[in-house]
Short mmCIF file of C-alpha atoms in Angstrom, two decimals:
data_model
loop_
_atom_site.label_atom_id
_atom_site.label_comp_id
_atom_site.label_asym_id
_atom_site.label_seq_id
_atom_site.Cartn_x
_atom_site.Cartn_y
_atom_site.Cartn_z
CA MET A 107 -53.83 39.97 -19.88
CA GLN A 108 -50.12 39.96 -18.40
CA THR A 109 -46.89 42.19 -17.58
CA GLU A 110 -43.26 42.32 -18.16
CA VAL A 111 -41.41 38.90 -19.14
CA LEU A 112 -39.28 38.13 -16.48
CA PHE A 113 -37.95 34.50 -17.94
CA LYS A 114 -38.49 33.08 -20.32
CA ILE A 115 -37.49 28.86 -21.29
CA ARG A 116 -38.28 26.66 -24.04
CA TYR A 117 -37.63 23.07 -24.08
CA ARG A 118 -38.59 19.57 -24.25
CA LYS A 119 -38.27 16.49 -21.81
CA SER A 120 -36.67 13.09 -22.59
CA ARG A 121 -38.21 9.85 -22.38
CA ALA A 122 -35.98 10.20 -18.95
CA GLN A 123 -36.95 12.89 -18.17
CA ALA A 124 -40.06 11.95 -18.38
CA TRP A 125 -39.71 8.53 -16.04
CA ASP A 126 -37.77 10.93 -13.51
CA GLU A 127 -40.32 12.88 -13.26
CA TYR A 128 -42.84 9.88 -12.55
CA TRP A 129 -40.67 8.65 -9.90
CA TYR A 130 -40.35 12.08 -8.10
CA ALA A 131 -44.20 12.21 -8.01
CA TRP A 132 -43.86 8.53 -6.80
CA ARG A 133 -41.77 9.01 -4.29
CA LYS A 134 -43.03 12.53 -3.12
CA GLU A 135 -46.13 11.70 -1.06
CA PRO A 136 -48.91 8.51 -0.30
CA TRP A 137 -51.52 10.44 -2.93
CA ALA A 138 -49.87 10.32 -5.45
CA ARG A 139 -48.76 7.01 -5.36
CA PHE A 140 -52.86 6.50 -5.84
CA ARG A 141 -52.68 8.80 -8.38
CA LEU A 142 -49.93 7.36 -10.01
CA ILE A 143 -51.23 3.80 -10.18
CA GLY A 144 -54.97 3.20 -8.18
CA THR A 145 -56.25 6.09 -11.03
CA PRO A 146 -55.33 3.93 -13.92
CA ALA A 147 -55.74 0.64 -11.71
CA ALA A 148 -59.49 1.82 -11.55
CA ILE A 149 -59.78 2.66 -14.90
CA GLY A 150 -58.89 -0.27 -15.87
CA SER A 151 -60.69 -2.70 -13.83
CA LEU A 152 -63.83 -1.27 -15.27
CA LEU A 153 -62.69 -1.70 -19.01
CA GLY A 154 -62.38 -5.22 -17.94
CA LEU A 155 -65.40 -5.57 -16.81
CA LEU A 156 -67.10 -4.58 -20.43
CA PRO A 157 -67.19 -8.23 -21.33
CA TYR A 158 -69.61 -8.92 -18.63
CA PHE A 159 -71.60 -6.84 -20.30
CA PHE A 160 -71.34 -8.56 -24.27
CA TYR A 161 -70.61 -12.18 -22.78
CA GLY A 162 -72.43 -12.07 -19.64
CA ASP A 163 -70.14 -15.21 -18.34
CA VAL A 164 -68.95 -13.55 -14.25
CA TYR A 165 -65.60 -15.73 -15.00
CA VAL A 166 -64.38 -13.39 -18.52
CA ALA A 167 -65.54 -10.32 -16.48
CA ILE A 168 -63.69 -11.19 -12.88
CA GLY A 169 -60.43 -11.99 -15.28
CA SER A 170 -60.70 -9.32 -17.24
CA ALA A 171 -60.78 -7.19 -14.40
CA LEU A 172 -57.69 -7.97 -12.92
CA PHE A 173 -55.57 -7.98 -15.93
CA GLY A 174 -56.27 -4.16 -16.54
CA ALA A 175 -56.14 -2.98 -13.17
CA ALA A 176 -52.38 -5.03 -13.47
CA VAL A 177 -52.30 -3.79 -16.81
CA VAL A 178 -53.30 -0.25 -17.14
CA PRO A 179 -50.15 1.21 -14.34
CA ILE A 180 -48.07 -0.47 -15.90
CA ALA A 181 -48.92 1.05 -19.42
CA VAL A 182 -48.92 4.84 -18.20
CA PRO A 183 -45.83 5.98 -16.93
CA PHE A 184 -44.36 3.88 -21.35
CA VAL A 185 -47.54 6.02 -22.48
CA TRP A 186 -47.14 9.38 -20.87
CA SER A 187 -43.21 8.91 -21.59
CA ARG A 188 -43.73 8.34 -25.21
CA ILE A 189 -46.30 12.37 -24.99
CA ALA A 190 -44.11 14.32 -22.56
CA GLU A 191 -40.99 13.14 -25.29
CA THR A 192 -42.31 14.63 -28.05
CA MET A 193 -44.81 18.26 -26.43
CA GLU A 194 -42.41 21.48 -26.25
CA HIS A 195 -42.60 23.29 -22.89
CA HIS A 196 -42.77 27.05 -23.09
CA LEU A 197 -42.45 28.56 -19.61
CA VAL A 198 -42.88 32.34 -19.23
CA LEU A 199 -42.71 34.07 -15.30
CA HIS A 200 -43.72 37.56 -15.73
CA GLY A 201 -45.94 40.32 -13.35
CA ASP A 202 -48.81 38.38 -12.67
CA GLY A 203 -47.65 35.17 -12.22
CA ILE A 204 -46.23 31.31 -14.49
CA SER A 205 -47.81 30.80 -17.98
CA GLU A 206 -47.09 27.11 -19.51
CA ARG A 207 -47.75 25.87 -22.83
CA ILE A 208 -47.52 22.48 -23.15
CA GLY A 209 -48.38 21.67 -27.08
CA GLU A 210 -51.76 23.65 -27.15
CA THR A 211 -52.77 23.75 -23.73
CA THR A 212 -51.86 27.04 -22.21
CA THR A 213 -51.84 27.36 -18.09
CA ASN A 214 -51.81 30.42 -16.17
CA LYS A 215 -50.71 30.49 -12.31
CA PRO A 216 -50.89 33.78 -10.36
CA TRP A 217 -48.10 34.38 -7.62
CA HIS A 218 -50.66 34.41 -4.94
CA SER A 219 -51.52 30.40 -6.13
CA ILE A 220 -47.65 29.06 -5.40
CA ARG A 221 -46.75 27.91 -2.50
CA ASP A 222 -42.70 27.09 -2.84
CA VAL A 223 -40.30 25.82 -5.22
CA VAL A 224 -37.68 22.65 -4.00
CA GLU A 225 -35.09 21.80 -6.03
CA ASP A 226 -33.91 18.04 -6.77
CA GLU A 227 -30.99 16.24 -8.09
CA SER A 228 -33.24 16.23 -11.58
CA PHE A 229 -35.68 18.92 -10.99
CA VAL A 230 -36.79 22.22 -10.04
CA VAL A 231 -40.66 22.09 -8.53
CA VAL A 232 -42.74 24.61 -8.57
CA ASN A 233 -45.56 23.24 -5.45
CA ALA A 234 -48.88 25.86 -7.01
CA VAL A 235 -52.33 25.05 -5.59
CA GLY A 236 -53.71 22.47 -8.02
CA ASP A 237 -51.35 21.75 -9.93
CA ASP A 238 -46.82 21.53 -9.68
CA LEU A 239 -44.70 22.38 -12.18
CA THR A 240 -41.79 20.14 -13.14
CA ILE A 241 -39.29 21.75 -14.64
CA PRO A 242 -35.96 19.49 -15.46
CA ILE A 243 -32.60 21.29 -14.20
CA ALA A 244 -30.96 20.22 -18.09
CA ALA A 245 -33.51 22.07 -19.12
CA PHE A 246 -31.90 25.49 -18.51
CA ASP A 247 -28.25 26.97 -21.04
CA SER A 248 -26.81 26.91 -17.27
CA PRO A 249 -26.92 27.15 -13.45
CA HIS A 250 -26.83 30.97 -13.94
CA GLN A 251 -30.04 30.46 -15.50
CA HIS A 252 -31.36 27.73 -13.28
CA ALA A 253 -30.03 30.55 -10.43
CA GLN A 254 -31.94 33.01 -11.79
CA PHE A 255 -34.69 31.66 -12.28
CA VAL A 256 -35.49 29.77 -8.84
CA GLU A 257 -34.40 33.48 -7.69
CA ILE A 258 -37.37 35.37 -9.57
CA ILE A 259 -39.60 32.63 -8.45
CA GLN A 260 -38.54 32.75 -4.39
CA SER A 261 -38.36 36.89 -4.43
CA HIS A 262 -41.93 37.13 -5.49
CA ILE A 263 -42.79 34.15 -2.75
CA THR A 264 -41.10 36.20 -0.26
CA SER A 265 -42.29 39.44 -1.05
CA GLY A 266 -45.92 38.40 -0.21
CA LYS A 267 -46.91 38.66 -4.13
CA ALA A 268 -46.95 34.73 -4.45
#
């Protein structure tokens, strides 16, 4: 059950913002690099091994695995930018925490799971246990609205509610 609404914002990410988010995650930490490139590469490699099971040719399987390992990590940002561009984001700060709805998926982050809020040149990043929220600064109607958003989160962090 949600308590009173403290702040509400609704936005869509542009393709450029989706790319900026991907680049921010890349720069943020080495583990993110592994997740962003290593996981798709591993999936591409495994998919590339499928011809071995159908044709029994080791060389075809190795070539396909290498091709999959190279192509999938390159394709992921393109696909993600297309997907992120079309989804509408609804973000609500309320007494119990932060709720985010993207398309049909809703996630709730209680205040105690919020670690901090960081501002980049293009984003406000809410670092939370499990997953971060990345909100483009362009999503805010004004600098005042942006400052209010950050202030509400910081007040919950410093008051011990987060």
